[in-house]
Amino acid sequence: MRRTRRQLLSDVLLWAVLSVLVAAAGPDPLADLPAFLGVTGARVALVGVAVAVGRPWPPAAVLLLSVALPPSMTESLATSDVTWLNPALIDIKVFPVAAITPGVIWYSYLTGRRMTRQWPALAVFAVVTAGGLLIGQWITVLSGLLLAYVLPYGLGMLRRGMLQQRERTTQSAEAQARLRERTRIAHDMHDSLGHDLALIAVRAAALEMMEGAHTKAAGELREAASAATERLREIIGLLREDGAAPLVPVGENVAGLVARARDSGMTITLTAGGDEPALAHRVVQEGLTNAAKHAPGARVAVSVTPSLITVRNGPPAGRPVARSGGLGLAGLRERVRLAGGTLEAGPDGDGYLLAVKLPHEGEAPPR
């Protein structure tokens, strides 16, 4: 495991702190310098090895630190009178400590935090317990094992579980965001391609009404465009999700949309005043698409103001190029609702009217 510079510095600092604690535990260098150099030097070396292997393999660090400076059987956090258990036992040490105990606690925590397998930790705890029972009372050894090994290990496992749960939650949220975005793209593809296919059908219907050898081919083209529109609706029309304006064509306004529809053979008048609402393109696109499919050859009047968008078509001049029952109006109605507006669509005299009323700027959307 290759350490980063920051990890390397933190490990060196930890080794230095643990080495000072080990040196403070003795022997006294003023009283016996050779013993100090030999014993302390060996302990410092073991601590260095423990820190070196502690990041990738924390159970080994726990074992090495326990060997370097075992917990004292005379120094502890508390004492207990257990004469009720054994009259010969008086002032049994509970939770023994050593200078190296903070390091043992830290690497026990890392063992639970990083190790997914439990057998390495169980093996180390068994070795430490067996070694402790050979030199001390079982109450002292088991209390020390609980404080310095088991409890930190359990906290590490708890922390690992919390982080894994957080990661799963994040991954789930990211997956849902990707699904929503793909659904939005499918929605916009349905709207944009459906509109373009409807315009193709309008051109084919105009050719079909002319007499000549191309009449049959134009009729087949119209039927093919109509069938493609319906297949598109069946494939991705059900993937409805809230989203932004259509993606294609990028940056097109209502005037550009109307111009493209006119080039396809539709007769359209456009009246605009004030700033164009964000939903204007989507509303007009839906109105023109419906007019092209269900009222081919009809005159269409489009009006766009900051608070009202209307698309009205007259009676059809030819046969409809698609059957009713699409989901375009349902999706548009939801978008308008989220924007705080209202949508009305239905027959208007001998034609059809699509009207969207939007709240004025600064007006709060309805709850």
CSV table of C-alpha atoms in Angstrom, one decimal:
chain,number,residue,atom,x,y,z
A,1,MET,CA,0.0,0.0,0.0
A,2,ARG,CA,1.6,3.2,-1.2
A,3,ARG,CA,1.3,6.1,1.3
A,4,THR,CA,0.6,9.6,0.3
A,5,ARG,CA,2.8,12.4,1.7
A,6,ARG,CA,0.2,13.3,4.3
A,7,GLN,CA,-0.2,9.7,5.4
A,8,LEU,CA,3.6,9.3,5.6
A,9,LEU,CA,3.9,12.4,7.8
A,10,SER,CA,1.1,11.3,10.1
A,11,ASP,CA,2.6,7.8,10.5
A,12,VAL,CA,6.0,9.3,11.4
A,13,LEU,CA,4.4,11.6,13.9
A,14,LEU,CA,2.5,8.6,15.4
A,15,TRP,CA,5.7,6.6,15.6
A,16,ALA,CA,7.5,9.5,17.4
A,17,VAL,CA,4.7,9.9,19.9
A,18,LEU,CA,4.6,6.2,20.7
A,19,SER,CA,8.4,6.0,20.9
A,20,VAL,CA,8.4,8.8,23.5
A,21,LEU,CA,5.8,6.9,25.5
A,22,VAL,CA,7.8,3.7,25.3
A,23,ALA,CA,11.0,5.5,26.3
A,24,ALA,CA,9.2,7.0,29.3
A,25,ALA,CA,8.2,3.6,30.5
A,26,GLY,CA,11.9,2.7,31.3
A,27,PRO,CA,14.5,1.6,32.0
A,28,ASP,CA,16.0,4.8,33.4
A,29,PRO,CA,18.8,5.9,31.1
A,30,LEU,CA,20.6,7.7,34.0
A,31,ALA,CA,20.7,4.6,36.1
A,32,ASP,CA,21.4,2.0,33.4
A,33,LEU,CA,22.2,3.4,29.9
A,34,PRO,CA,23.0,0.0,28.2
A,35,ALA,CA,19.7,-1.5,29.4
A,36,PHE,CA,17.9,1.6,28.3
A,37,LEU,CA,19.5,1.5,24.8
A,38,GLY,CA,18.9,-2.2,24.5
A,39,VAL,CA,15.3,-2.5,25.8
A,40,THR,CA,14.0,0.8,24.6
A,41,GLY,CA,15.7,0.5,21.3
A,42,ALA,CA,14.1,-2.9,20.7
A,43,ARG,CA,10.7,-1.5,21.7
A,44,VAL,CA,11.1,1.5,19.5
A,45,ALA,CA,12.0,-0.7,16.6
A,46,LEU,CA,8.9,-2.9,17.2
A,47,VAL,CA,6.8,0.3,17.4
A,48,GLY,CA,8.2,1.4,14.0
A,49,VAL,CA,7.4,-2.0,12.4
A,50,ALA,CA,3.9,-1.7,13.9
A,51,VAL,CA,3.3,1.7,12.5
A,52,ALA,CA,4.7,0.6,9.1
A,53,VAL,CA,2.2,-2.3,8.8
A,54,GLY,CA,-0.6,-0.7,10.8
A,55,ARG,CA,-2.2,1.1,7.9
A,56,PRO,CA,-2.6,-1.9,5.5
A,57,TRP,CA,-2.8,-4.5,8.3
A,58,PRO,CA,-3.9,-3.1,11.7
A,59,PRO,CA,-4.3,-6.5,13.5
A,60,ALA,CA,-0.5,-7.0,13.1
A,61,ALA,CA,0.1,-3.6,14.6
A,62,VAL,CA,-2.1,-4.5,17.6
A,63,LEU,CA,-0.1,-7.7,18.2
A,64,LEU,CA,3.3,-6.0,17.8
A,65,LEU,CA,2.4,-3.1,20.2
A,66,SER,CA,1.1,-5.6,22.7
A,67,VAL,CA,4.5,-7.5,22.5
A,68,ALA,CA,6.5,-4.3,22.6
A,69,LEU,CA,5.0,-3.2,25.9
A,70,PRO,CA,2.4,-5.4,27.5
A,71,PRO,CA,-0.2,-3.8,29.8
A,72,SER,CA,1.0,-3.6,33.4
A,73,MET,CA,-0.6,-5.9,36.0
A,74,THR,CA,0.1,-3.2,38.6
A,75,GLU,CA,-1.0,-0.1,36.9
A,76,SER,CA,-4.7,0.2,36.1
A,77,LEU,CA,-7.6,2.6,35.8
A,78,ALA,CA,-9.3,1.0,38.8
A,79,THR,CA,-9.0,-1.6,41.5
A,80,SER,CA,-11.6,-4.0,42.9
A,81,ASP,CA,-11.9,-6.0,46.1
A,82,VAL,CA,-13.0,-9.4,45.0
A,83,THR,CA,-12.6,-11.2,48.3
A,84,TRP,CA,-16.3,-12.3,47.9
A,85,LEU,CA,-15.1,-14.3,44.9
A,86,ASN,CA,-11.8,-15.6,46.3
A,87,PRO,CA,-10.7,-14.6,49.8
A,88,ALA,CA,-7.1,-14.7,48.6
A,89,LEU,CA,-7.7,-12.0,46.0
A,90,ILE,CA,-7.5,-8.5,47.3
A,91,ASP,CA,-7.3,-5.3,45.2
A,92,ILE,CA,-7.4,-6.9,41.8
A,93,LYS,CA,-6.4,-4.5,39.0
A,94,VAL,CA,-9.2,-3.6,36.6
A,95,PHE,CA,-8.5,-2.2,33.1
A,96,PRO,CA,-4.7,-2.4,33.2
A,97,VAL,CA,-2.9,0.2,31.1
A,98,ALA,CA,0.6,0.7,29.7
A,99,ALA,CA,2.3,3.6,28.0
A,100,ILE,CA,1.6,2.0,24.7
A,101,THR,CA,-2.1,1.5,25.4
A,102,PRO,CA,-3.3,4.5,23.3
A,103,GLY,CA,-1.6,3.0,20.3
A,104,VAL,CA,-3.2,-0.4,20.9
A,105,ILE,CA,-6.6,1.3,21.2
A,106,TRP,CA,-6.1,3.2,18.0
A,107,TYR,CA,-5.1,0.2,15.9
A,108,SER,CA,-7.8,-1.9,17.5
A,109,TYR,CA,-10.3,0.8,16.2
A,110,LEU,CA,-8.6,0.7,12.8
A,111,THR,CA,-9.0,-3.1,12.7
A,112,GLY,CA,-12.8,-2.8,13.1
A,113,ARG,CA,-12.9,0.2,10.8
A,114,ARG,CA,-10.9,-1.3,7.9
A,115,MET,CA,-11.0,-5.1,8.1
A,116,THR,CA,-14.1,-6.7,6.7
A,117,ARG,CA,-13.0,-10.2,7.8
A,118,GLN,CA,-13.2,-10.9,11.5
A,119,TRP,CA,-10.9,-13.8,11.9
A,120,PRO,CA,-7.7,-11.7,12.0
A,121,ALA,CA,-9.0,-9.7,14.9
A,122,LEU,CA,-10.3,-12.8,16.7
A,123,ALA,CA,-6.9,-14.5,16.3
A,124,VAL,CA,-5.0,-11.4,17.7
A,125,PHE,CA,-7.4,-11.1,20.6
A,126,ALA,CA,-7.0,-14.8,21.4
A,127,VAL,CA,-3.2,-14.6,21.4
A,128,VAL,CA,-3.3,-11.5,23.6
A,129,THR,CA,-5.7,-13.1,26.0
A,130,ALA,CA,-3.7,-16.3,26.2
A,131,GLY,CA,-0.5,-14.4,26.9
A,132,GLY,CA,-2.1,-12.2,29.5
A,133,LEU,CA,-3.6,-15.2,31.4
A,134,LEU,CA,-0.1,-16.6,31.7
A,135,ILE,CA,1.2,-13.6,33.6
A,136,GLY,CA,-1.9,-12.2,35.4
A,137,GLN,CA,-5.3,-12.7,36.9
A,138,TRP,CA,-8.1,-13.4,34.5
A,139,ILE,CA,-10.2,-10.5,35.7
A,140,THR,CA,-7.4,-8.1,35.0
A,141,VAL,CA,-6.7,-9.6,31.6
A,142,LEU,CA,-10.3,-9.7,30.5
A,143,SER,CA,-11.0,-6.2,31.6
A,144,GLY,CA,-8.0,-4.9,29.8
A,145,LEU,CA,-9.0,-6.9,26.7
A,146,LEU,CA,-12.4,-5.3,26.8
A,147,LEU,CA,-11.1,-1.7,27.2
A,148,ALA,CA,-8.1,-1.7,24.9
A,149,TYR,CA,-9.2,-4.2,22.2
A,150,VAL,CA,-12.8,-5.2,22.1
A,151,LEU,CA,-14.5,-1.9,22.7
A,152,PRO,CA,-12.4,0.1,20.1
A,153,TYR,CA,-12.8,-2.7,17.7
A,154,GLY,CA,-16.6,-2.6,18.1
A,155,LEU,CA,-16.6,1.2,17.6
A,156,GLY,CA,-14.5,0.7,14.4
A,157,MET,CA,-17.0,-1.8,13.1
A,158,LEU,CA,-19.9,0.6,13.9
A,159,ARG,CA,-18.1,3.4,12.1
A,160,ARG,CA,-17.5,1.2,9.0
A,161,GLY,CA,-21.1,0.2,8.9
A,162,MET,CA,-22.2,3.8,9.0
A,163,LEU,CA,-19.8,4.8,6.2
A,164,GLN,CA,-21.0,1.9,4.1
A,165,GLN,CA,-24.6,2.9,4.6
A,166,ARG,CA,-23.8,6.4,3.7
A,167,GLU,CA,-22.0,5.2,0.6
A,168,ARG,CA,-24.9,3.1,-0.4
A,169,THR,CA,-27.2,6.0,0.1
A,170,THR,CA,-25.0,8.2,-2.0
A,171,GLN,CA,-24.8,5.6,-4.8
A,172,SER,CA,-28.6,5.2,-4.7
A,173,ALA,CA,-29.1,8.9,-5.0
A,174,GLU,CA,-26.6,9.1,-7.9
A,175,ALA,CA,-28.4,6.2,-9.7
A,176,GLN,CA,-31.7,7.9,-9.2
A,177,ALA,CA,-30.3,11.2,-10.5
A,178,ARG,CA,-29.0,9.4,-13.6
A,179,LEU,CA,-32.3,7.7,-14.1
A,180,ARG,CA,-34.2,11.0,-13.8
A,181,GLU,CA,-31.8,12.6,-16.3
A,182,ARG,CA,-32.1,9.8,-18.8
A,183,THR,CA,-35.9,9.9,-18.4
A,184,ARG,CA,-35.9,13.7,-19.0
A,185,ILE,CA,-33.8,13.2,-22.2
A,186,ALA,CA,-36.2,10.5,-23.3
A,187,HIS,CA,-39.1,12.9,-22.6
A,188,ASP,CA,-37.5,15.6,-24.7
A,189,MET,CA,-36.6,13.2,-27.5
A,190,HIS,CA,-40.2,12.2,-27.6
A,191,ASP,CA,-41.4,15.7,-27.7
A,192,SER,CA,-38.9,17.0,-30.3
A,193,LEU,CA,-38.9,14.0,-32.6
A,194,GLY,CA,-42.6,13.6,-32.3
A,195,HIS,CA,-43.0,17.2,-33.4
A,196,ASP,CA,-40.6,16.7,-36.4
A,197,LEU,CA,-42.4,13.5,-37.5
A,198,ALA,CA,-45.7,15.3,-37.4
A,199,LEU,CA,-44.4,18.0,-39.7
A,200,ILE,CA,-43.1,15.3,-42.1
A,201,ALA,CA,-46.6,13.8,-42.1
A,202,VAL,CA,-48.1,17.3,-42.8
A,203,ARG,CA,-45.9,17.6,-45.9
A,204,ALA,CA,-46.8,14.1,-47.0
A,205,ALA,CA,-50.5,14.9,-46.6
A,206,ALA,CA,-50.1,18.0,-48.7
A,207,LEU,CA,-48.5,16.0,-51.5
A,208,GLU,CA,-51.1,13.3,-51.2
A,209,MET,CA,-53.9,15.8,-51.9
A,210,MET,CA,-52.2,16.6,-55.3
A,211,GLU,CA,-53.1,14.6,-58.3
A,212,GLY,CA,-50.3,12.7,-60.0
A,213,ALA,CA,-48.1,9.6,-59.9
A,214,HIS,CA,-46.6,10.6,-56.6
A,215,THR,CA,-50.0,10.5,-54.7
A,216,LYS,CA,-49.6,6.9,-53.7
A,217,ALA,CA,-46.1,7.4,-52.5
A,218,ALA,CA,-47.0,10.5,-50.5
A,219,GLY,CA,-49.8,8.6,-48.8
A,220,GLU,CA,-47.4,5.8,-47.9
A,221,LEU,CA,-45.0,8.4,-46.6
A,222,ARG,CA,-47.7,10.0,-44.5
A,223,GLU,CA,-48.7,6.7,-43.0
A,224,ALA,CA,-45.1,5.7,-42.3
A,225,ALA,CA,-44.5,9.0,-40.5
A,226,SER,CA,-47.7,8.5,-38.5
A,227,ALA,CA,-46.7,5.0,-37.6
A,228,ALA,CA,-43.3,6.1,-36.6
A,229,THR,CA,-44.8,8.8,-34.3
A,230,GLU,CA,-47.0,6.2,-32.6
A,231,ARG,CA,-44.1,3.8,-32.2
A,232,LEU,CA,-42.0,6.6,-30.7
A,233,ARG,CA,-44.8,7.3,-28.2
A,234,GLU,CA,-45.1,3.7,-27.3
A,235,ILE,CA,-41.4,3.2,-26.8
A,236,ILE,CA,-40.4,6.3,-24.8
A,237,GLY,CA,-43.7,8.3,-24.4
A,238,LEU,CA,-44.4,6.6,-21.1
A,239,LEU,CA,-41.1,7.8,-19.6
A,240,ARG,CA,-42.4,11.1,-18.3
A,241,GLU,CA,-40.3,13.1,-15.9
A,242,ASP,CA,-40.1,16.7,-14.9
A,243,GLY,CA,-37.2,18.5,-16.7
A,244,ALA,CA,-36.0,21.5,-18.4
A,245,ALA,CA,-36.9,22.8,-21.9
A,246,PRO,CA,-36.4,20.4,-24.9
A,247,LEU,CA,-32.8,19.8,-25.8
A,248,VAL,CA,-33.2,19.9,-29.6
A,249,PRO,CA,-32.9,22.2,-31.2
A,250,VAL,CA,-30.7,24.0,-28.7
A,251,GLY,CA,-31.6,27.6,-28.0
A,252,GLU,CA,-34.6,27.8,-30.4
A,253,ASN,CA,-37.3,30.3,-29.5
A,254,VAL,CA,-40.9,30.4,-30.4
A,255,ALA,CA,-40.3,32.4,-33.6
A,256,GLY,CA,-37.8,29.8,-34.8
A,257,LEU,CA,-40.2,27.0,-34.0
A,258,VAL,CA,-43.0,28.7,-35.9
A,259,ALA,CA,-40.6,29.3,-38.8
A,260,ARG,CA,-39.7,25.6,-39.0
A,261,ALA,CA,-43.4,24.7,-38.9
A,262,ARG,CA,-44.2,27.1,-41.7
A,263,ASP,CA,-41.4,25.6,-43.8
A,264,SER,CA,-43.2,22.3,-43.4
A,265,GLY,CA,-46.4,23.6,-44.9
A,266,MET,CA,-48.4,24.8,-41.9
A,267,THR,CA,-50.2,28.1,-42.0
A,268,ILE,CA,-49.4,29.9,-38.8
A,269,THR,CA,-49.8,33.5,-37.5
A,270,LEU,CA,-47.7,34.5,-34.5
A,271,THR,CA,-48.5,37.3,-32.1
A,272,ALA,CA,-45.9,38.0,-29.4
A,273,GLY,CA,-45.6,40.7,-26.7
A,274,GLY,CA,-43.2,41.1,-23.8
A,275,ASP,CA,-40.7,38.6,-22.6
A,276,GLU,CA,-41.1,35.1,-23.7
A,277,PRO,CA,-41.8,32.7,-20.8
A,278,ALA,CA,-39.6,29.7,-20.2
A,279,LEU,CA,-42.4,27.3,-21.0
A,280,ALA,CA,-43.5,29.1,-24.2
A,281,HIS,CA,-41.4,26.9,-26.6
A,282,ARG,CA,-42.7,23.7,-25.0
A,283,VAL,CA,-46.3,24.9,-25.0
A,284,VAL,CA,-46.2,26.1,-28.6
A,285,GLN,CA,-44.4,22.9,-29.7
A,286,GLU,CA,-47.1,20.7,-28.2
A,287,GLY,CA,-49.9,22.9,-29.8
A,288,LEU,CA,-48.3,22.8,-33.2
A,289,THR,CA,-47.6,19.1,-33.0
A,290,ASN,CA,-51.3,18.3,-32.1
A,291,ALA,CA,-52.5,20.6,-34.8
A,292,ALA,CA,-50.3,18.9,-37.4
A,293,LYS,CA,-51.4,15.4,-36.3
A,294,HIS,CA,-55.1,15.9,-35.7
A,295,ALA,CA,-56.0,18.9,-37.9
A,296,PRO,CA,-53.7,18.8,-41.0
A,297,GLY,CA,-54.1,21.9,-43.2
A,298,ALA,CA,-55.8,23.9,-40.5
A,299,ARG,CA,-54.8,27.5,-39.9
A,300,VAL,CA,-53.1,28.0,-36.5
A,301,ALA,CA,-52.9,31.1,-34.4
A,302,VAL,CA,-50.2,31.4,-31.8
A,303,SER,CA,-50.1,34.1,-29.1
A,304,VAL,CA,-47.3,34.5,-26.6
A,305,THR,CA,-47.3,37.0,-23.7
A,306,PRO,CA,-45.5,36.8,-20.3
A,307,SER,CA,-48.7,35.5,-18.6
A,308,LEU,CA,-50.7,33.8,-21.4
A,309,ILE,CA,-49.7,31.4,-24.1
A,310,THR,CA,-52.4,30.2,-26.6
A,311,VAL,CA,-52.3,28.0,-29.7
A,312,ARG,CA,-55.6,27.7,-31.6
A,313,ASN,CA,-56.2,25.8,-34.8
A,314,GLY,CA,-59.2,25.9,-37.1
A,315,PRO,CA,-61.0,22.9,-38.6
A,316,PRO,CA,-58.8,20.4,-40.4
A,317,ALA,CA,-58.5,20.5,-44.2
A,318,GLY,CA,-57.4,16.8,-44.5
A,319,ARG,CA,-57.5,13.5,-42.6
A,320,PRO,CA,-55.7,13.3,-39.2
A,321,VAL,CA,-52.3,11.7,-39.4
A,322,ALA,CA,-52.4,10.2,-35.9
A,323,ARG,CA,-54.9,8.9,-33.5
A,324,SER,CA,-55.5,10.7,-30.2
A,325,GLY,CA,-54.5,9.4,-26.8
A,326,GLY,CA,-50.9,10.6,-26.6
A,327,LEU,CA,-49.2,11.7,-23.4
A,328,GLY,CA,-47.9,15.1,-24.6
A,329,LEU,CA,-50.7,17.1,-22.9
A,330,ALA,CA,-50.4,15.1,-19.7
A,331,GLY,CA,-46.7,15.9,-19.4
A,332,LEU,CA,-47.2,19.5,-20.4
A,333,ARG,CA,-49.9,19.9,-17.8
A,334,GLU,CA,-47.6,18.7,-15.1
A,335,ARG,CA,-44.8,21.1,-16.1
A,336,VAL,CA,-47.3,24.0,-16.1
A,337,ARG,CA,-48.5,22.9,-12.7
A,338,LEU,CA,-45.0,22.9,-11.3
A,339,ALA,CA,-44.5,26.4,-12.7
A,340,GLY,CA,-47.5,27.6,-10.8
A,341,GLY,CA,-49.7,28.0,-13.9
A,342,THR,CA,-52.9,26.4,-15.3
A,343,LEU,CA,-53.5,24.6,-18.6
A,344,GLU,CA,-56.8,24.4,-20.5
A,345,ALA,CA,-57.2,22.4,-23.7
A,346,GLY,CA,-60.3,21.5,-25.6
A,347,PRO,CA,-62.6,22.2,-28.5
A,348,ASP,CA,-63.1,25.9,-29.3
A,349,GLY,CA,-65.9,26.5,-31.9
A,350,ASP,CA,-65.0,24.5,-35.0
A,351,GLY,CA,-61.3,24.2,-33.9
A,352,TYR,CA,-59.2,23.5,-30.9
A,353,LEU,CA,-57.6,25.7,-28.2
A,354,LEU,CA,-54.6,25.1,-26.0
A,355,ALA,CA,-54.2,27.9,-23.4
A,356,VAL,CA,-51.6,28.2,-20.6
A,357,LYS,CA,-51.9,30.9,-17.9
A,358,LEU,CA,-48.7,31.6,-16.0
A,359,PRO,CA,-48.3,33.6,-12.7
A,360,HIS,CA,-47.0,37.0,-12.9
A,361,GLU,CA,-43.4,37.6,-11.9
A,362,GLY,CA,-43.0,37.5,-8.1
A,363,GLU,CA,-46.3,35.7,-7.6
A,364,ALA,CA,-45.9,32.6,-5.4
A,365,PRO,CA,-47.0,29.3,-7.0
A,366,PRO,CA,-50.0,27.6,-5.5
A,367,ARG,CA,-49.5,25.0,-2.8
